[in-house]
mmCIF file of C-alpha atoms in Angstrom:
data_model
loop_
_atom_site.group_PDB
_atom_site.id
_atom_site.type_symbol
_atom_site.label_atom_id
_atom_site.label_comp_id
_atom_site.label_asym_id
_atom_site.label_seq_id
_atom_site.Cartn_x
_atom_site.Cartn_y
_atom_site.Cartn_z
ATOM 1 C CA UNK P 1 0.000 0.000 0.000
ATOM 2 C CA UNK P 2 2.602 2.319 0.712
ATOM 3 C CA UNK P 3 4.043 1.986 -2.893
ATOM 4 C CA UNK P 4 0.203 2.785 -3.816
ATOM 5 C CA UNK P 5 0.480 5.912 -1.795
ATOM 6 C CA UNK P 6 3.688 7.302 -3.494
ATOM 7 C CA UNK P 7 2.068 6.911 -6.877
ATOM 8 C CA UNK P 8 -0.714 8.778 -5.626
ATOM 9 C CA UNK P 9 1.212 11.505 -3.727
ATOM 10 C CA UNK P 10 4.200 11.922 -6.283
ATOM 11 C CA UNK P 11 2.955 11.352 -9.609
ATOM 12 C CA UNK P 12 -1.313 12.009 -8.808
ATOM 13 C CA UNK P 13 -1.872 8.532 -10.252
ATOM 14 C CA UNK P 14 -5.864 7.853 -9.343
ATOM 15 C CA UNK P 15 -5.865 4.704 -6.868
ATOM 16 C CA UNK P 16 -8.706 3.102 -9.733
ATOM 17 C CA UNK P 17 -6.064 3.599 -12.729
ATOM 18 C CA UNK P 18 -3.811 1.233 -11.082
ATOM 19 C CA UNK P 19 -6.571 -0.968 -9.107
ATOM 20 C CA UNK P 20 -6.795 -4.368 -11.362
ATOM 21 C CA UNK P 21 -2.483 -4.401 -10.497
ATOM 22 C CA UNK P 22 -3.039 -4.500 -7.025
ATOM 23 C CA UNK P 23 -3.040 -8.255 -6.778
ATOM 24 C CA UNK P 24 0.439 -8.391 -8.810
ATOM 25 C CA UNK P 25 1.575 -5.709 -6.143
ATOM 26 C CA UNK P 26 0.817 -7.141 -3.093
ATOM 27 C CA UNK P 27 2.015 -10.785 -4.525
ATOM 28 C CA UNK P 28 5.141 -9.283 -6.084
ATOM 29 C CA UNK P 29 5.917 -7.799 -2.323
ATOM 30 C CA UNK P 30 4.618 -10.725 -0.589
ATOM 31 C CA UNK P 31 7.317 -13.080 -1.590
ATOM 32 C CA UNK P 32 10.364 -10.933 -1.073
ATOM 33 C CA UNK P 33 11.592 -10.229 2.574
ATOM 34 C CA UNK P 34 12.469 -6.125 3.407
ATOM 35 C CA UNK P 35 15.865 -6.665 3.132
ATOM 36 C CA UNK P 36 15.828 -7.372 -0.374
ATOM 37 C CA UNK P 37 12.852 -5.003 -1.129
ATOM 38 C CA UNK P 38 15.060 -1.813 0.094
ATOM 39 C CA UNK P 39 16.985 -2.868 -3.234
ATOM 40 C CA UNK P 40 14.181 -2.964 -5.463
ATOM 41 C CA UNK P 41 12.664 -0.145 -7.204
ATOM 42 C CA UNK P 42 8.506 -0.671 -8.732
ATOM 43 C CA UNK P 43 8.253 -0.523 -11.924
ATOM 44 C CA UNK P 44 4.551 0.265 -13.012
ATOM 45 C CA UNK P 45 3.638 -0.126 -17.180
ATOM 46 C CA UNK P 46 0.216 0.960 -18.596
ATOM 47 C CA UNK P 47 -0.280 -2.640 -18.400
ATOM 48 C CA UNK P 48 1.933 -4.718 -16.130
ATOM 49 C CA UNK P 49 3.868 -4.156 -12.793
ATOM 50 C CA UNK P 50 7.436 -5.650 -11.793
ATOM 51 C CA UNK P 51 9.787 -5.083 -8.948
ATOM 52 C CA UNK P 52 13.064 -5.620 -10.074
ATOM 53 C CA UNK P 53 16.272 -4.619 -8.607
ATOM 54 C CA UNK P 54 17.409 -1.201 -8.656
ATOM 55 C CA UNK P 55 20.553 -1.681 -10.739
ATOM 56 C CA UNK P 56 18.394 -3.207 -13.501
ATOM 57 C CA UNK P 57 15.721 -0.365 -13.274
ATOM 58 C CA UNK P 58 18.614 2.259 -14.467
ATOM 59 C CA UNK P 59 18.590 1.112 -18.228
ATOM 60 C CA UNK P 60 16.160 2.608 -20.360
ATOM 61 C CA UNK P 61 12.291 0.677 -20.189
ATOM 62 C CA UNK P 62 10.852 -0.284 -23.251
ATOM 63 C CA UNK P 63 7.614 1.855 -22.521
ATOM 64 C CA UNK P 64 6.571 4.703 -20.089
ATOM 65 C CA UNK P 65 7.074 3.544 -17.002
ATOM 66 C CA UNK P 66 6.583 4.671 -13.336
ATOM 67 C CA UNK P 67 9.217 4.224 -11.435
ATOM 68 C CA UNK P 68 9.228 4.042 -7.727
ATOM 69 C CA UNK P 69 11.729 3.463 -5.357
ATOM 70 C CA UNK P 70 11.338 1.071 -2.553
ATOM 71 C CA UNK P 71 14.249 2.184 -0.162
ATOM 72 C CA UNK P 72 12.557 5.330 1.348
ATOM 73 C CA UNK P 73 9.509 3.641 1.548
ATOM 74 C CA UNK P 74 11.099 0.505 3.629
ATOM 75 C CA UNK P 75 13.186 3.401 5.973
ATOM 76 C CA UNK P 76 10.356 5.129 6.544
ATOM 77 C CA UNK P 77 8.324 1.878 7.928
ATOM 78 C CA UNK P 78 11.183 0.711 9.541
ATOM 79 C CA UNK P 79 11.723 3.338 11.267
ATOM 80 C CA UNK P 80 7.888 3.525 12.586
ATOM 81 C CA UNK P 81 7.737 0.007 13.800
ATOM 82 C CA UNK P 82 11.198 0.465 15.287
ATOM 83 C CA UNK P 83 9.624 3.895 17.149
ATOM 84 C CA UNK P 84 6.345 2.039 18.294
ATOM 85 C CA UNK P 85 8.314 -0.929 19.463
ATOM 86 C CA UNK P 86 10.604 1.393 21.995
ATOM 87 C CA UNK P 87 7.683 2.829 23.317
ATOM 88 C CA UNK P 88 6.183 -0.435 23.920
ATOM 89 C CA UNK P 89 9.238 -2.098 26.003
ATOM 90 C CA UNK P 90 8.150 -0.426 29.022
ATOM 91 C CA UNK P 91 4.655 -1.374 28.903
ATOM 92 C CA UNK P 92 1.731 0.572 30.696
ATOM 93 C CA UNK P 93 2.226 1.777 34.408
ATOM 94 C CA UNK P 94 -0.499 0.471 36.645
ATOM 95 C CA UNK P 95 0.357 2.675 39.273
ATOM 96 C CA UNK P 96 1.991 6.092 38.202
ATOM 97 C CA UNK P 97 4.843 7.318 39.695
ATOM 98 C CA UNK P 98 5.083 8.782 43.439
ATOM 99 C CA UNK P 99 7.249 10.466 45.582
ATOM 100 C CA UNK P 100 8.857 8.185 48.159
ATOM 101 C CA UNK P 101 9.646 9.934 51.707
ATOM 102 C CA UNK P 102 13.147 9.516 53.119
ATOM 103 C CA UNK P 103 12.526 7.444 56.203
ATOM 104 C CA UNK P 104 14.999 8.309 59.505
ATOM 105 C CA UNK P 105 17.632 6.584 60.117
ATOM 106 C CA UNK P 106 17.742 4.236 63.321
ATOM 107 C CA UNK P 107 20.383 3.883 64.874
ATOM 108 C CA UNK P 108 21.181 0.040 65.222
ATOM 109 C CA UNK P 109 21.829 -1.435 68.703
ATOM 110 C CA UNK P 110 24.265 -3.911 69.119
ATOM 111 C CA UNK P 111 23.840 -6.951 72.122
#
């Protein structure tokens, strides 16, 4: 989806011109892990869509072509889940934090 969004925000693509793709997207993702999508770059043609690596994508395409990179995209999730996961190491508080009194020293006696 977030490849979806780019094409949206970047190049004002209309989510229905690229709709009957979607299940080539999402398969085309699904079988490749992050680490290898951060070296991919989409490739979107007025009729297909490809990921392919991003030393491939720098020759010329055959047809006009949309091309969008997947590193930023992968950072940028990354880097939420990695922020939502620090916050959630400490967990919820059941009791929130109080002020503990210094209690007087007593002196110890010795038999």
């Amino acid at each position: 989806m977030a490849i979806v969004t780019e094409l949206v925000r970047d190049f004002g693509v209309r989510v229905g011109a690229v709709g009957d793709r979607f299940d080539q997207l999402f398969k085309e993702c699904g079988e490749k892990s992050w680490l290898s999508l951060e070296n991919c770059v989409a490739l979107i043609e007025a009729d297909n869509f490809r990921l392919v690596d991003a030393s491939l994508a720098r020759r010329a395409p055959d047809a006009s072509t949309l091309c969008v990179p997947c590193a930023p995209i992968i950072a940028r999730l990354r880097a939420a889940l990695t922020a939502t996961e620090v916050d959630q190491v400490q967990g919820h508080l059941q009791f929130p934090p109080t002020s503990v009194g210094m209690q007087p020293q007593r002196r110890s006696k010795r038999a």
